Amino acid sequence: MSKDKLQKVISLENYHQARKLFGQLDDNLKTIEKETGVQLVARGNELKILGEEQEAKLATRVLEELMTLIESDNMISERRIKHIIELLKEDLEQDCQKIYDEVLQVSYKGREIKPKTLGQKIYVDAMKRSDIVFGIGPAGTGKTYLAVVMAVKNLLNHNVNRIVLTRPAIEAGEQLGFLPGDIQEKVDPYLRPLYDSLFDVLGPERVNQYLEKDIIEVAPLAYMRGRTLDDSYVILDEAQNTTIEQMKMLLTRIGFNSRAVITGDVTQVDLPYSKSSGLNQVKNILAGIEGIEFVYLDETDVVRHNLVRKIIEAYEEHEEQQNN
């Protein structure tokens, strides 16, 4: 081997760690090879790194960061590997895990709220940077919760004067008209996830005070028509169940010194077949407009029970088979 070449061997603790690091059909190793220019040779629980000195050093640091992720029971994805490589190209010695150490808010019970995955970090950064952000992804990825956290942060920092949370009251198999109670009692169950997020961050007592003073408003999407929302942090949840017209209506409510986050899961549309989802169409319409960002979360960003991630993957595989 020439003097400018480096050969390094990394020993892994066990087969389980090696399997997670290498990925299915060694996909993770292939990504590292492609992005760094090294050759990786796996033999049992050992991994040999062959390449130019600087490239081999970069690949070694990437593997060290990935093993740290595995030890803390985090998933490894191609997106995460590429992001770590980008970070280490800027500074080979930096601790990539520190990007997840930012405390967004402290809940009323004293719990520190932080982004837990790369996708969530990208999502949070987009909400800091842009006036309108679309967070699109499956259940359990923290789309709504993080949007509420950022809304509360902006309210408490006096960047906005109020929070407006809204959802379309679309039935998912049940009929709204047959539910008991008056109109408010009928729609409240559809808004409950928004209340739950608020209660977790601010506590029920403070949330109720803000609701009474109209500092926080939680209402069905239909209530937004004809309004202008100035100095507000607006969150449209379950946006896959908006029509194209409803999406336009909500986005054109945004007033001066306001921000908006639109969240949804395009795989769970409950609209009638005759209606197109506004969330499916909006990127084609708004692509390229400065100040608007689209962030896509996936199964690697799921932070619920571990089985939720597997359920999402199984359904995606089933749908792909059906389409084929």
PDB file of C-alpha atoms in Angstrom:
ATOM      1  CA  MET A   1       0.000   0.000   0.000  1.00  0.00           C
ATOM      2  CA  SER A   2       1.350   3.451  -0.940  1.00  0.00           C
ATOM      3  CA  LYS A   3       2.352   5.866   1.821  1.00  0.00           C
ATOM      4  CA  ASP A   4      -0.578   8.195   1.121  1.00  0.00           C
ATOM      5  CA  LYS A   5      -3.022   5.339   1.650  1.00  0.00           C
ATOM      6  CA  LEU A   6      -4.453   4.466   5.043  1.00  0.00           C
ATOM      7  CA  GLN A   7      -5.751   1.174   6.302  1.00  0.00           C
ATOM      8  CA  LYS A   8      -7.693   1.070   9.541  1.00  0.00           C
ATOM      9  CA  VAL A   9      -9.664  -1.703  11.212  1.00  0.00           C
ATOM     10  CA  ILE A  10     -12.658  -1.031  13.441  1.00  0.00           C
ATOM     11  CA  SER A  11     -13.787  -3.818  15.772  1.00  0.00           C
ATOM     12  CA  LEU A  12     -17.474  -3.967  16.632  1.00  0.00           C
ATOM     13  CA  GLU A  13     -18.833  -5.318  19.910  1.00  0.00           C
ATOM     14  CA  ASN A  14     -21.186  -7.918  18.477  1.00  0.00           C
ATOM     15  CA  TYR A  15     -23.165  -9.077  15.462  1.00  0.00           C
ATOM     16  CA  HIS A  16     -26.197  -6.977  16.472  1.00  0.00           C
ATOM     17  CA  GLN A  17     -24.159  -3.762  16.392  1.00  0.00           C
ATOM     18  CA  ALA A  18     -22.517  -4.761  13.112  1.00  0.00           C
ATOM     19  CA  ARG A  19     -25.888  -5.507  11.475  1.00  0.00           C
ATOM     20  CA  LYS A  20     -27.263  -2.107  12.477  1.00  0.00           C
ATOM     21  CA  LEU A  21     -24.139  -0.306  11.325  1.00  0.00           C
ATOM     22  CA  PHE A  22     -23.814  -2.090   7.984  1.00  0.00           C
ATOM     23  CA  GLY A  23     -27.524  -1.775   7.124  1.00  0.00           C
ATOM     24  CA  GLN A  24     -29.686  -4.021   4.996  1.00  0.00           C
ATOM     25  CA  LEU A  25     -27.552  -5.535   2.216  1.00  0.00           C
ATOM     26  CA  ASP A  26     -24.705  -3.302   3.476  1.00  0.00           C
ATOM     27  CA  ASP A  27     -26.579  -0.202   2.233  1.00  0.00           C
ATOM     28  CA  ASN A  28     -25.095   2.041   4.938  1.00  0.00           C
ATOM     29  CA  LEU A  29     -21.557   1.011   4.008  1.00  0.00           C
ATOM     30  CA  LYS A  30     -22.281   1.658   0.329  1.00  0.00           C
ATOM     31  CA  THR A  31     -23.500   5.179   1.173  1.00  0.00           C
ATOM     32  CA  ILE A  32     -20.333   5.910   3.180  1.00  0.00           C
ATOM     33  CA  GLU A  33     -18.138   4.573   0.363  1.00  0.00           C
ATOM     34  CA  LYS A  34     -19.925   6.705  -2.219  1.00  0.00           C
ATOM     35  CA  GLU A  35     -19.846   9.901  -0.124  1.00  0.00           C
ATOM     36  CA  THR A  36     -16.262   9.627   1.191  1.00  0.00           C
ATOM     37  CA  GLY A  37     -14.422   7.736  -1.560  1.00  0.00           C
ATOM     38  CA  VAL A  38     -13.075   4.941   0.682  1.00  0.00           C
ATOM     39  CA  GLN A  39     -13.441   1.195   0.365  1.00  0.00           C
ATOM     40  CA  LEU A  40     -15.045  -0.639   3.273  1.00  0.00           C
ATOM     41  CA  VAL A  41     -14.489  -4.370   3.732  1.00  0.00           C
ATOM     42  CA  ALA A  42     -16.639  -6.155   6.316  1.00  0.00           C
ATOM     43  CA  ARG A  43     -15.542  -9.446   7.835  1.00  0.00           C
ATOM     44  CA  GLY A  44     -17.633 -10.685  10.757  1.00  0.00           C
ATOM     45  CA  ASN A  45     -17.534  -8.045  13.471  1.00  0.00           C
ATOM     46  CA  GLU A  46     -14.608  -6.212  11.890  1.00  0.00           C
ATOM     47  CA  LEU A  47     -14.662  -3.415   9.353  1.00  0.00           C
ATOM     48  CA  LYS A  48     -11.573  -2.491   7.323  1.00  0.00           C
ATOM     49  CA  ILE A  49     -11.258   1.047   5.917  1.00  0.00           C
ATOM     50  CA  LEU A  50      -9.055   1.503   2.829  1.00  0.00           C
ATOM     51  CA  GLY A  51      -8.414   4.851   1.175  1.00  0.00           C
ATOM     52  CA  GLU A  52      -6.520   8.114   0.960  1.00  0.00           C
ATOM     53  CA  GLU A  53      -5.522   9.448   4.366  1.00  0.00           C
ATOM     54  CA  GLN A  54      -8.022  12.321   4.595  1.00  0.00           C
ATOM     55  CA  GLU A  55     -10.869  10.265   3.152  1.00  0.00           C
ATOM     56  CA  ALA A  56     -10.132   7.382   5.523  1.00  0.00           C
ATOM     57  CA  LYS A  57     -10.051   9.739   8.518  1.00  0.00           C
ATOM     58  CA  LEU A  58     -13.430  11.171   7.478  1.00  0.00           C
ATOM     59  CA  ALA A  59     -14.935   7.694   7.059  1.00  0.00           C
ATOM     60  CA  THR A  60     -13.566   6.657  10.459  1.00  0.00           C
ATOM     61  CA  ARG A  61     -15.209   9.645  12.172  1.00  0.00           C
ATOM     62  CA  VAL A  62     -18.476   8.952  10.358  1.00  0.00           C
ATOM     63  CA  LEU A  63     -18.455   5.369  11.601  1.00  0.00           C
ATOM     64  CA  GLU A  64     -17.670   6.521  15.160  1.00  0.00           C
ATOM     65  CA  GLU A  65     -20.659   8.895  15.104  1.00  0.00           C
ATOM     66  CA  LEU A  66     -22.925   6.155  13.724  1.00  0.00           C
ATOM     67  CA  MET A  67     -21.838   3.722  16.440  1.00  0.00           C
ATOM     68  CA  THR A  68     -22.669   6.365  19.058  1.00  0.00           C
ATOM     69  CA  LEU A  69     -26.146   6.624  17.536  1.00  0.00           C
ATOM     70  CA  ILE A  70     -26.566   2.858  17.661  1.00  0.00           C
ATOM     71  CA  GLU A  71     -25.538   2.767  21.328  1.00  0.00           C
ATOM     72  CA  SER A  72     -28.287   5.304  22.127  1.00  0.00           C
ATOM     73  CA  ASP A  73     -30.797   3.172  20.156  1.00  0.00           C
ATOM     74  CA  ASN A  74     -31.232   5.640  17.288  1.00  0.00           C
ATOM     75  CA  MET A  75     -32.029   4.572  13.748  1.00  0.00           C
ATOM     76  CA  ILE A  76     -29.532   5.059  10.948  1.00  0.00           C
ATOM     77  CA  SER A  77     -30.790   6.230   7.571  1.00  0.00           C
ATOM     78  CA  GLU A  78     -29.133   7.333   4.336  1.00  0.00           C
ATOM     79  CA  ARG A  79     -30.265  10.898   5.040  1.00  0.00           C
ATOM     80  CA  ARG A  80     -28.658  10.848   8.489  1.00  0.00           C
ATOM     81  CA  ILE A  81     -25.384   9.399   7.155  1.00  0.00           C
ATOM     82  CA  LYS A  82     -25.154  12.108   4.489  1.00  0.00           C
ATOM     83  CA  HIS A  83     -25.898  14.810   7.046  1.00  0.00           C
ATOM     84  CA  ILE A  84     -23.172  13.543   9.400  1.00  0.00           C
ATOM     85  CA  ILE A  85     -20.682  13.461   6.513  1.00  0.00           C
ATOM     86  CA  GLU A  86     -21.565  17.079   5.625  1.00  0.00           C
ATOM     87  CA  LEU A  87     -21.021  18.164   9.240  1.00  0.00           C
ATOM     88  CA  LEU A  88     -17.690  16.338   9.551  1.00  0.00           C
ATOM     89  CA  LYS A  89     -16.405  17.740   6.256  1.00  0.00           C
ATOM     90  CA  GLU A  90     -16.725  21.178   7.856  1.00  0.00           C
ATOM     91  CA  ASP A  91     -15.079  20.108  11.131  1.00  0.00           C
ATOM     92  CA  LEU A  92     -13.710  16.602  11.517  1.00  0.00           C
ATOM     93  CA  GLU A  93     -13.581  16.836  15.320  1.00  0.00           C
ATOM     94  CA  GLN A  94     -17.056  18.170  16.033  1.00  0.00           C
ATOM     95  CA  ASP A  95     -19.568  16.145  18.056  1.00  0.00           C
ATOM     96  CA  CYS A  96     -22.507  15.643  15.692  1.00  0.00           C
ATOM     97  CA  GLN A  97     -24.765  14.572  18.566  1.00  0.00           C
ATOM     98  CA  LYS A  98     -24.685  18.090  19.983  1.00  0.00           C
ATOM     99  CA  ILE A  99     -26.954  19.297  17.188  1.00  0.00           C
ATOM    100  CA  TYR A 100     -29.748  17.556  19.083  1.00  0.00           C
ATOM    101  CA  ASP A 101     -28.906  19.214  22.410  1.00  0.00           C
ATOM    102  CA  GLU A 102     -30.820  22.450  21.778  1.00  0.00           C
ATOM    103  CA  VAL A 103     -33.647  22.881  24.295  1.00  0.00           C
ATOM    104  CA  LEU A 104     -36.635  24.360  22.482  1.00  0.00           C
ATOM    105  CA  GLN A 105     -38.829  24.734  25.540  1.00  0.00           C
ATOM    106  CA  VAL A 106     -39.216  23.410  29.078  1.00  0.00           C
ATOM    107  CA  SER A 107     -42.615  21.828  29.705  1.00  0.00           C
ATOM    108  CA  TYR A 108     -44.685  22.860  32.706  1.00  0.00           C
ATOM    109  CA  LYS A 109     -43.500  19.662  34.407  1.00  0.00           C
ATOM    110  CA  GLY A 110     -39.864  20.676  33.914  1.00  0.00           C
ATOM    111  CA  ARG A 111     -39.081  18.320  31.034  1.00  0.00           C
ATOM    112  CA  GLU A 112     -36.678  19.623  28.389  1.00  0.00           C
ATOM    113  CA  ILE A 113     -38.171  19.474  24.893  1.00  0.00           C
ATOM    114  CA  LYS A 114     -35.613  18.892  22.125  1.00  0.00           C
ATOM    115  CA  PRO A 115     -35.657  17.641  18.531  1.00  0.00           C
ATOM    116  CA  LYS A 116     -34.969  13.907  18.750  1.00  0.00           C
ATOM    117  CA  THR A 117     -34.144  13.046  15.142  1.00  0.00           C
ATOM    118  CA  LEU A 118     -32.377  14.616  12.185  1.00  0.00           C
ATOM    119  CA  GLY A 119     -35.707  15.199  10.434  1.00  0.00           C
ATOM    120  CA  GLN A 120     -37.097  16.951  13.485  1.00  0.00           C
ATOM    121  CA  LYS A 121     -33.985  19.149  13.687  1.00  0.00           C
ATOM    122  CA  ILE A 122     -34.395  20.148  10.024  1.00  0.00           C
ATOM    123  CA  TYR A 123     -38.095  20.830  10.669  1.00  0.00           C
ATOM    124  CA  VAL A 124     -37.379  23.038  13.697  1.00  0.00           C
ATOM    125  CA  ASP A 125     -34.687  24.974  11.824  1.00  0.00           C
ATOM    126  CA  ALA A 126     -37.144  25.595   8.981  1.00  0.00           C
ATOM    127  CA  MET A 127     -39.725  26.961  11.454  1.00  0.00           C
ATOM    128  CA  LYS A 128     -37.110  29.364  12.817  1.00  0.00           C
ATOM    129  CA  ARG A 129     -36.113  30.508   9.357  1.00  0.00           C
ATOM    130  CA  SER A 130     -39.285  30.766   7.280  1.00  0.00           C
ATOM    131  CA  ASP A 131     -42.678  32.423   7.704  1.00  0.00           C
ATOM    132  CA  ILE A 132     -44.609  29.476   6.223  1.00  0.00           C
ATOM    133  CA  VAL A 133     -43.477  25.864   6.729  1.00  0.00           C
ATOM    134  CA  PHE A 134     -45.104  22.641   5.563  1.00  0.00           C
ATOM    135  CA  GLY A 135     -44.293  19.618   7.746  1.00  0.00           C
ATOM    136  CA  ILE A 136     -45.281  16.462   5.865  1.00  0.00           C
ATOM    137  CA  GLY A 137     -44.848  12.930   7.185  1.00  0.00           C
ATOM    138  CA  PRO A 138     -46.414   9.909   8.879  1.00  0.00           C
ATOM    139  CA  ALA A 139     -47.968   9.674  12.332  1.00  0.00           C
ATOM    140  CA  GLY A 140     -45.630   9.863  15.298  1.00  0.00           C
ATOM    141  CA  THR A 141     -42.957  12.073  13.717  1.00  0.00           C
ATOM    142  CA  GLY A 142     -43.751  15.050  15.972  1.00  0.00           C
ATOM    143  CA  LYS A 143     -45.112  17.322  13.224  1.00  0.00           C
ATOM    144  CA  THR A 144     -47.908  18.870  15.275  1.00  0.00           C
ATOM    145  CA  TYR A 145     -46.210  18.695  18.661  1.00  0.00           C
ATOM    146  CA  LEU A 146     -43.068  20.535  17.530  1.00  0.00           C
ATOM    147  CA  ALA A 147     -45.178  23.124  15.725  1.00  0.00           C
ATOM    148  CA  VAL A 148     -47.063  23.773  18.982  1.00  0.00           C
ATOM    149  CA  VAL A 149     -43.762  23.978  20.904  1.00  0.00           C
ATOM    150  CA  MET A 150     -42.442  26.574  18.452  1.00  0.00           C
ATOM    151  CA  ALA A 151     -45.722  28.498  18.618  1.00  0.00           C
ATOM    152  CA  VAL A 152     -45.544  28.624  22.433  1.00  0.00           C
ATOM    153  CA  LYS A 153     -41.867  29.668  22.260  1.00  0.00           C
ATOM    154  CA  ASN A 154     -42.751  32.568  19.937  1.00  0.00           C
ATOM    155  CA  LEU A 155     -45.686  33.581  22.143  1.00  0.00           C
ATOM    156  CA  LEU A 156     -43.675  33.579  25.375  1.00  0.00           C
ATOM    157  CA  ASN A 157     -40.849  35.504  23.653  1.00  0.00           C
ATOM    158  CA  HIS A 158     -43.428  38.111  22.522  1.00  0.00           C
ATOM    159  CA  ASN A 159     -42.721  37.513  18.826  1.00  0.00           C
ATOM    160  CA  VAL A 160     -46.471  37.030  18.292  1.00  0.00           C
ATOM    161  CA  ASN A 161     -49.525  37.998  20.346  1.00  0.00           C
ATOM    162  CA  ARG A 162     -51.588  34.853  19.893  1.00  0.00           C
ATOM    163  CA  ILE A 163     -51.658  31.254  18.721  1.00  0.00           C
ATOM    164  CA  VAL A 164     -54.318  29.984  16.326  1.00  0.00           C
ATOM    165  CA  LEU A 165     -54.665  26.206  16.003  1.00  0.00           C
ATOM    166  CA  THR A 166     -57.037  24.778  13.428  1.00  0.00           C
ATOM    167  CA  ARG A 167     -58.026  21.493  11.823  1.00  0.00           C
ATOM    168  CA  PRO A 168     -60.560  20.465   9.181  1.00  0.00           C
ATOM    169  CA  ALA A 169     -63.442  18.598  10.866  1.00  0.00           C
ATOM    170  CA  ILE A 170     -63.399  15.674   8.454  1.00  0.00           C
ATOM    171  CA  GLU A 171     -64.862  12.309   9.435  1.00  0.00           C
ATOM    172  CA  ALA A 172     -62.488   9.334   9.363  1.00  0.00           C
ATOM    173  CA  GLY A 173     -65.125   6.638   8.950  1.00  0.00           C
ATOM    174  CA  GLU A 174     -67.709   8.150  11.319  1.00  0.00           C
ATOM    175  CA  GLN A 175     -70.408  10.687  10.553  1.00  0.00           C
ATOM    176  CA  LEU A 176     -70.106  14.072  12.249  1.00  0.00           C
ATOM    177  CA  GLY A 177     -73.849  14.777  12.082  1.00  0.00           C
ATOM    178  CA  PHE A 178     -74.709  11.708  14.127  1.00  0.00           C
ATOM    179  CA  LEU A 179     -72.379  12.565  17.003  1.00  0.00           C
ATOM    180  CA  PRO A 180     -74.152  13.798  20.173  1.00  0.00           C
ATOM    181  CA  GLY A 181     -74.101  17.400  21.410  1.00  0.00           C
ATOM    182  CA  ASP A 182     -74.097  20.900  19.929  1.00  0.00           C
ATOM    183  CA  ILE A 183     -71.701  21.998  17.176  1.00  0.00           C
ATOM    184  CA  GLN A 184     -68.844  22.742  19.611  1.00  0.00           C
ATOM    185  CA  GLU A 185     -69.243  19.356  21.301  1.00  0.00           C
ATOM    186  CA  LYS A 186     -69.274  17.695  17.884  1.00  0.00           C
ATOM    187  CA  VAL A 187     -66.019  19.277  16.703  1.00  0.00           C
ATOM    188  CA  ASP A 188     -64.083  19.189  20.000  1.00  0.00           C
ATOM    189  CA  PRO A 189     -62.990  15.539  19.524  1.00  0.00           C
ATOM    190  CA  TYR A 190     -61.353  16.528  16.224  1.00  0.00           C
ATOM    191  CA  LEU A 191     -59.394  19.267  17.990  1.00  0.00           C
ATOM    192  CA  ARG A 192     -58.393  17.178  21.020  1.00  0.00           C
ATOM    193  CA  PRO A 193     -54.829  16.375  19.770  1.00  0.00           C
ATOM    194  CA  LEU A 194     -54.133  20.115  19.603  1.00  0.00           C
ATOM    195  CA  TYR A 195     -55.320  20.599  23.183  1.00  0.00           C
ATOM    196  CA  ASP A 196     -53.202  17.626  24.287  1.00  0.00           C
ATOM    197  CA  SER A 197     -50.041  19.204  22.835  1.00  0.00           C
ATOM    198  CA  LEU A 198     -50.806  22.546  24.483  1.00  0.00           C
ATOM    199  CA  PHE A 199     -51.487  20.915  27.861  1.00  0.00           C
ATOM    200  CA  ASP A 200     -48.187  19.022  27.680  1.00  0.00           C
ATOM    201  CA  VAL A 201     -46.156  22.181  27.038  1.00  0.00           C
ATOM    202  CA  LEU A 202     -47.996  24.841  29.072  1.00  0.00           C
ATOM    203  CA  GLY A 203     -50.125  22.852  31.513  1.00  0.00           C
ATOM    204  CA  PRO A 204     -53.963  22.769  31.604  1.00  0.00           C
ATOM    205  CA  GLU A 205     -54.335  25.761  33.944  1.00  0.00           C
ATOM    206  CA  ARG A 206     -52.286  28.142  31.826  1.00  0.00           C
ATOM    207  CA  VAL A 207     -53.849  26.892  28.589  1.00  0.00           C
ATOM    208  CA  ASN A 208     -57.349  27.520  29.950  1.00  0.00           C
ATOM    209  CA  GLN A 209     -56.332  31.046  31.011  1.00  0.00           C
ATOM    210  CA  TYR A 210     -55.002  31.764  27.512  1.00  0.00           C
ATOM    211  CA  LEU A 211     -58.137  30.303  25.923  1.00  0.00           C
ATOM    212  CA  GLU A 212     -60.363  32.528  28.061  1.00  0.00           C
ATOM    213  CA  LYS A 213     -58.340  35.611  27.092  1.00  0.00           C
ATOM    214  CA  ASP A 214     -58.323  34.572  23.396  1.00  0.00           C
ATOM    215  CA  ILE A 215     -54.514  34.449  23.445  1.00  0.00           C
ATOM    216  CA  ILE A 216     -54.885  30.872  22.209  1.00  0.00           C
ATOM    217  CA  GLU A 217     -57.674  29.897  19.825  1.00  0.00           C
ATOM    218  CA  VAL A 218     -58.469  26.315  18.830  1.00  0.00           C
ATOM    219  CA  ALA A 219     -61.131  26.094  16.144  1.00  0.00           C
ATOM    220  CA  PRO A 220     -62.259  24.131  13.057  1.00  0.00           C
ATOM    221  CA  LEU A 221     -60.876  25.332   9.740  1.00  0.00           C
ATOM    222  CA  ALA A 222     -64.285  26.612   8.613  1.00  0.00           C
ATOM    223  CA  TYR A 223     -64.074  29.287  11.342  1.00  0.00           C
ATOM    224  CA  MET A 224     -61.067  30.871   9.600  1.00  0.00           C
ATOM    225  CA  ARG A 225     -62.962  32.055   6.523  1.00  0.00           C
ATOM    226  CA  GLY A 226     -63.128  35.818   6.097  1.00  0.00           C
ATOM    227  CA  ARG A 227     -60.550  36.600   8.788  1.00  0.00           C
ATOM    228  CA  THR A 228     -57.109  38.232   8.746  1.00  0.00           C
ATOM    229  CA  LEU A 229     -54.699  36.790  11.284  1.00  0.00           C
ATOM    230  CA  ASP A 230     -52.154  39.450  12.285  1.00  0.00           C
ATOM    231  CA  ASP A 231     -49.433  38.946  14.940  1.00  0.00           C
ATOM    232  CA  SER A 232     -50.359  35.253  15.112  1.00  0.00           C
ATOM    233  CA  TYR A 233     -48.677  31.876  15.025  1.00  0.00           C
ATOM    234  CA  VAL A 234     -51.068  29.789  12.918  1.00  0.00           C
ATOM    235  CA  ILE A 235     -50.980  25.987  12.824  1.00  0.00           C
ATOM    236  CA  LEU A 236     -53.104  24.030  10.359  1.00  0.00           C
ATOM    237  CA  ASP A 237     -53.085  20.383  11.402  1.00  0.00           C
ATOM    238  CA  GLU A 238     -54.289  17.349   9.396  1.00  0.00           C
ATOM    239  CA  ALA A 239     -53.886  19.454   6.263  1.00  0.00           C
ATOM    240  CA  GLN A 240     -54.184  16.404   4.012  1.00  0.00           C
ATOM    241  CA  ASN A 241     -57.934  16.696   4.657  1.00  0.00           C
ATOM    242  CA  THR A 242     -58.202  20.199   3.234  1.00  0.00           C
ATOM    243  CA  THR A 243     -59.396  20.787  -0.308  1.00  0.00           C
ATOM    244  CA  ILE A 244     -57.358  22.964  -2.675  1.00  0.00           C
ATOM    245  CA  GLU A 245     -59.806  25.823  -2.004  1.00  0.00           C
ATOM    246  CA  GLN A 246     -59.549  25.439   1.774  1.00  0.00           C
ATOM    247  CA  MET A 247     -55.756  25.428   1.642  1.00  0.00           C
ATOM    248  CA  LYS A 248     -55.781  28.651  -0.389  1.00  0.00           C
ATOM    249  CA  MET A 249     -58.278  30.164   2.052  1.00  0.00           C
ATOM    250  CA  LEU A 250     -56.120  29.416   5.102  1.00  0.00           C
ATOM    251  CA  LEU A 251     -52.851  30.566   3.534  1.00  0.00           C
ATOM    252  CA  THR A 252     -54.397  33.867   2.450  1.00  0.00           C
ATOM    253  CA  ARG A 253     -55.546  34.547   6.040  1.00  0.00           C
ATOM    254  CA  ILE A 254     -51.934  35.119   7.108  1.00  0.00           C
ATOM    255  CA  GLY A 255     -51.503  38.754   8.158  1.00  0.00           C
ATOM    256  CA  PHE A 256     -48.663  41.062   9.191  1.00  0.00           C
ATOM    257  CA  ASN A 257     -46.041  39.655  11.607  1.00  0.00           C
ATOM    258  CA  SER A 258     -47.577  36.194  11.422  1.00  0.00           C
ATOM    259  CA  ARG A 259     -46.120  32.760  10.846  1.00  0.00           C
ATOM    260  CA  ALA A 260     -47.829  29.552   9.741  1.00  0.00           C
ATOM    261  CA  VAL A 261     -47.028  25.868  10.013  1.00  0.00           C
ATOM    262  CA  ILE A 262     -49.085  23.396   7.986  1.00  0.00           C
ATOM    263  CA  THR A 263     -48.805  19.733   8.953  1.00  0.00           C
ATOM    264  CA  GLY A 264     -50.215  16.568   7.455  1.00  0.00           C
ATOM    265  CA  ASP A 265     -49.766  13.017   6.263  1.00  0.00           C
ATOM    266  CA  VAL A 266     -50.494  12.597   2.556  1.00  0.00           C
ATOM    267  CA  THR A 267     -50.982   8.833   3.018  1.00  0.00           C
ATOM    268  CA  GLN A 268     -54.020   9.309   5.285  1.00  0.00           C
ATOM    269  CA  VAL A 269     -56.455  11.417   3.263  1.00  0.00           C
ATOM    270  CA  ASP A 270     -60.079  11.136   4.457  1.00  0.00           C
ATOM    271  CA  LEU A 271     -61.606  13.379   1.795  1.00  0.00           C
ATOM    272  CA  PRO A 272     -64.252  11.960  -0.586  1.00  0.00           C
ATOM    273  CA  TYR A 273     -62.776  10.530  -3.789  1.00  0.00           C
ATOM    274  CA  SER A 274     -64.220  13.453  -5.751  1.00  0.00           C
ATOM    275  CA  LYS A 275     -62.067  15.943  -3.779  1.00  0.00           C
ATOM    276  CA  SER A 276     -58.339  16.511  -4.249  1.00  0.00           C
ATOM    277  CA  SER A 277     -56.173  17.082  -1.173  1.00  0.00           C
ATOM    278  CA  GLY A 278     -54.885  20.631  -0.918  1.00  0.00           C
ATOM    279  CA  LEU A 279     -51.714  19.319   0.734  1.00  0.00           C
ATOM    280  CA  ASN A 280     -50.966  17.073  -2.254  1.00  0.00           C
ATOM    281  CA  GLN A 281     -51.287  19.984  -4.659  1.00  0.00           C
ATOM    282  CA  VAL A 282     -49.706  22.832  -2.721  1.00  0.00           C
ATOM    283  CA  LYS A 283     -46.031  22.130  -3.429  1.00  0.00           C
ATOM    284  CA  ASN A 284     -46.605  22.276  -7.172  1.00  0.00           C
ATOM    285  CA  ILE A 285     -48.361  25.617  -6.703  1.00  0.00           C
ATOM    286  CA  LEU A 286     -45.994  27.269  -4.198  1.00  0.00           C
ATOM    287  CA  ALA A 287     -42.639  25.722  -5.160  1.00  0.00           C
ATOM    288  CA  GLY A 288     -39.818  28.227  -5.309  1.00  0.00           C
ATOM    289  CA  ILE A 289     -41.467  31.031  -3.342  1.00  0.00           C
ATOM    290  CA  GLU A 290     -38.961  32.548  -0.923  1.00  0.00           C
ATOM    291  CA  GLY A 291     -40.089  32.319   2.702  1.00  0.00           C
ATOM    292  CA  ILE A 292     -41.982  29.045   2.188  1.00  0.00           C
ATOM    293  CA  GLU A 293     -40.323  25.720   3.041  1.00  0.00           C
ATOM    294  CA  PHE A 294     -41.384  22.086   2.683  1.00  0.00           C
ATOM    295  CA  VAL A 295     -39.932  19.562   5.155  1.00  0.00           C
ATOM    296  CA  TYR A 296     -40.537  15.835   4.685  1.00  0.00           C
ATOM    297  CA  LEU A 297     -40.317  13.511   7.683  1.00  0.00           C
ATOM    298  CA  ASP A 298     -40.256   9.722   7.364  1.00  0.00           C
ATOM    299  CA  GLU A 299     -40.326   6.535   9.441  1.00  0.00           C
ATOM    300  CA  THR A 300     -36.824   7.263  10.810  1.00  0.00           C
ATOM    301  CA  ASP A 301     -38.332  10.300  12.581  1.00  0.00           C
ATOM    302  CA  VAL A 302     -41.054   8.345  14.407  1.00  0.00           C
ATOM    303  CA  VAL A 303     -40.666   8.885  18.157  1.00  0.00           C
ATOM    304  CA  ARG A 304     -43.591   6.812  19.397  1.00  0.00           C
ATOM    305  CA  HIS A 305     -43.507   3.140  20.386  1.00  0.00           C
ATOM    306  CA  ASN A 306     -40.921   1.216  18.327  1.00  0.00           C
ATOM    307  CA  LEU A 307     -43.725  -0.829  16.759  1.00  0.00           C
ATOM    308  CA  VAL A 308     -45.217   2.317  15.197  1.00  0.00           C
ATOM    309  CA  ARG A 309     -42.157   2.651  12.969  1.00  0.00           C
ATOM    310  CA  LYS A 310     -42.468  -0.982  11.901  1.00  0.00           C
ATOM    311  CA  ILE A 311     -46.208  -0.568  11.251  1.00  0.00           C
ATOM    312  CA  ILE A 312     -45.559   2.443   8.988  1.00  0.00           C
ATOM    313  CA  GLU A 313     -42.876   0.534   7.082  1.00  0.00           C
ATOM    314  CA  ALA A 314     -45.190  -2.487   6.665  1.00  0.00           C
ATOM    315  CA  TYR A 315     -48.037  -0.360   5.310  1.00  0.00           C
ATOM    316  CA  GLU A 316     -45.704   1.451   2.899  1.00  0.00           C
ATOM    317  CA  GLU A 317     -44.400  -1.882   1.634  1.00  0.00           C
ATOM    318  CA  HIS A 318     -47.961  -3.196   1.244  1.00  0.00           C
ATOM    319  CA  GLU A 319     -49.083  -0.074  -0.667  1.00  0.00           C
ATOM    320  CA  GLU A 320     -46.054  -0.311  -2.941  1.00  0.00           C
ATOM    321  CA  GLN A 321     -46.896  -3.942  -3.713  1.00  0.00           C
ATOM    322  CA  GLN A 322     -50.524  -2.981  -4.417  1.00  0.00           C
ATOM    323  CA  ASN A 323     -49.431  -0.200  -6.776  1.00  0.00           C
ATOM    324  CA  ASN A 324     -47.095  -2.532  -8.623  1.00  0.00           C
TER     325      ASN A 324
END
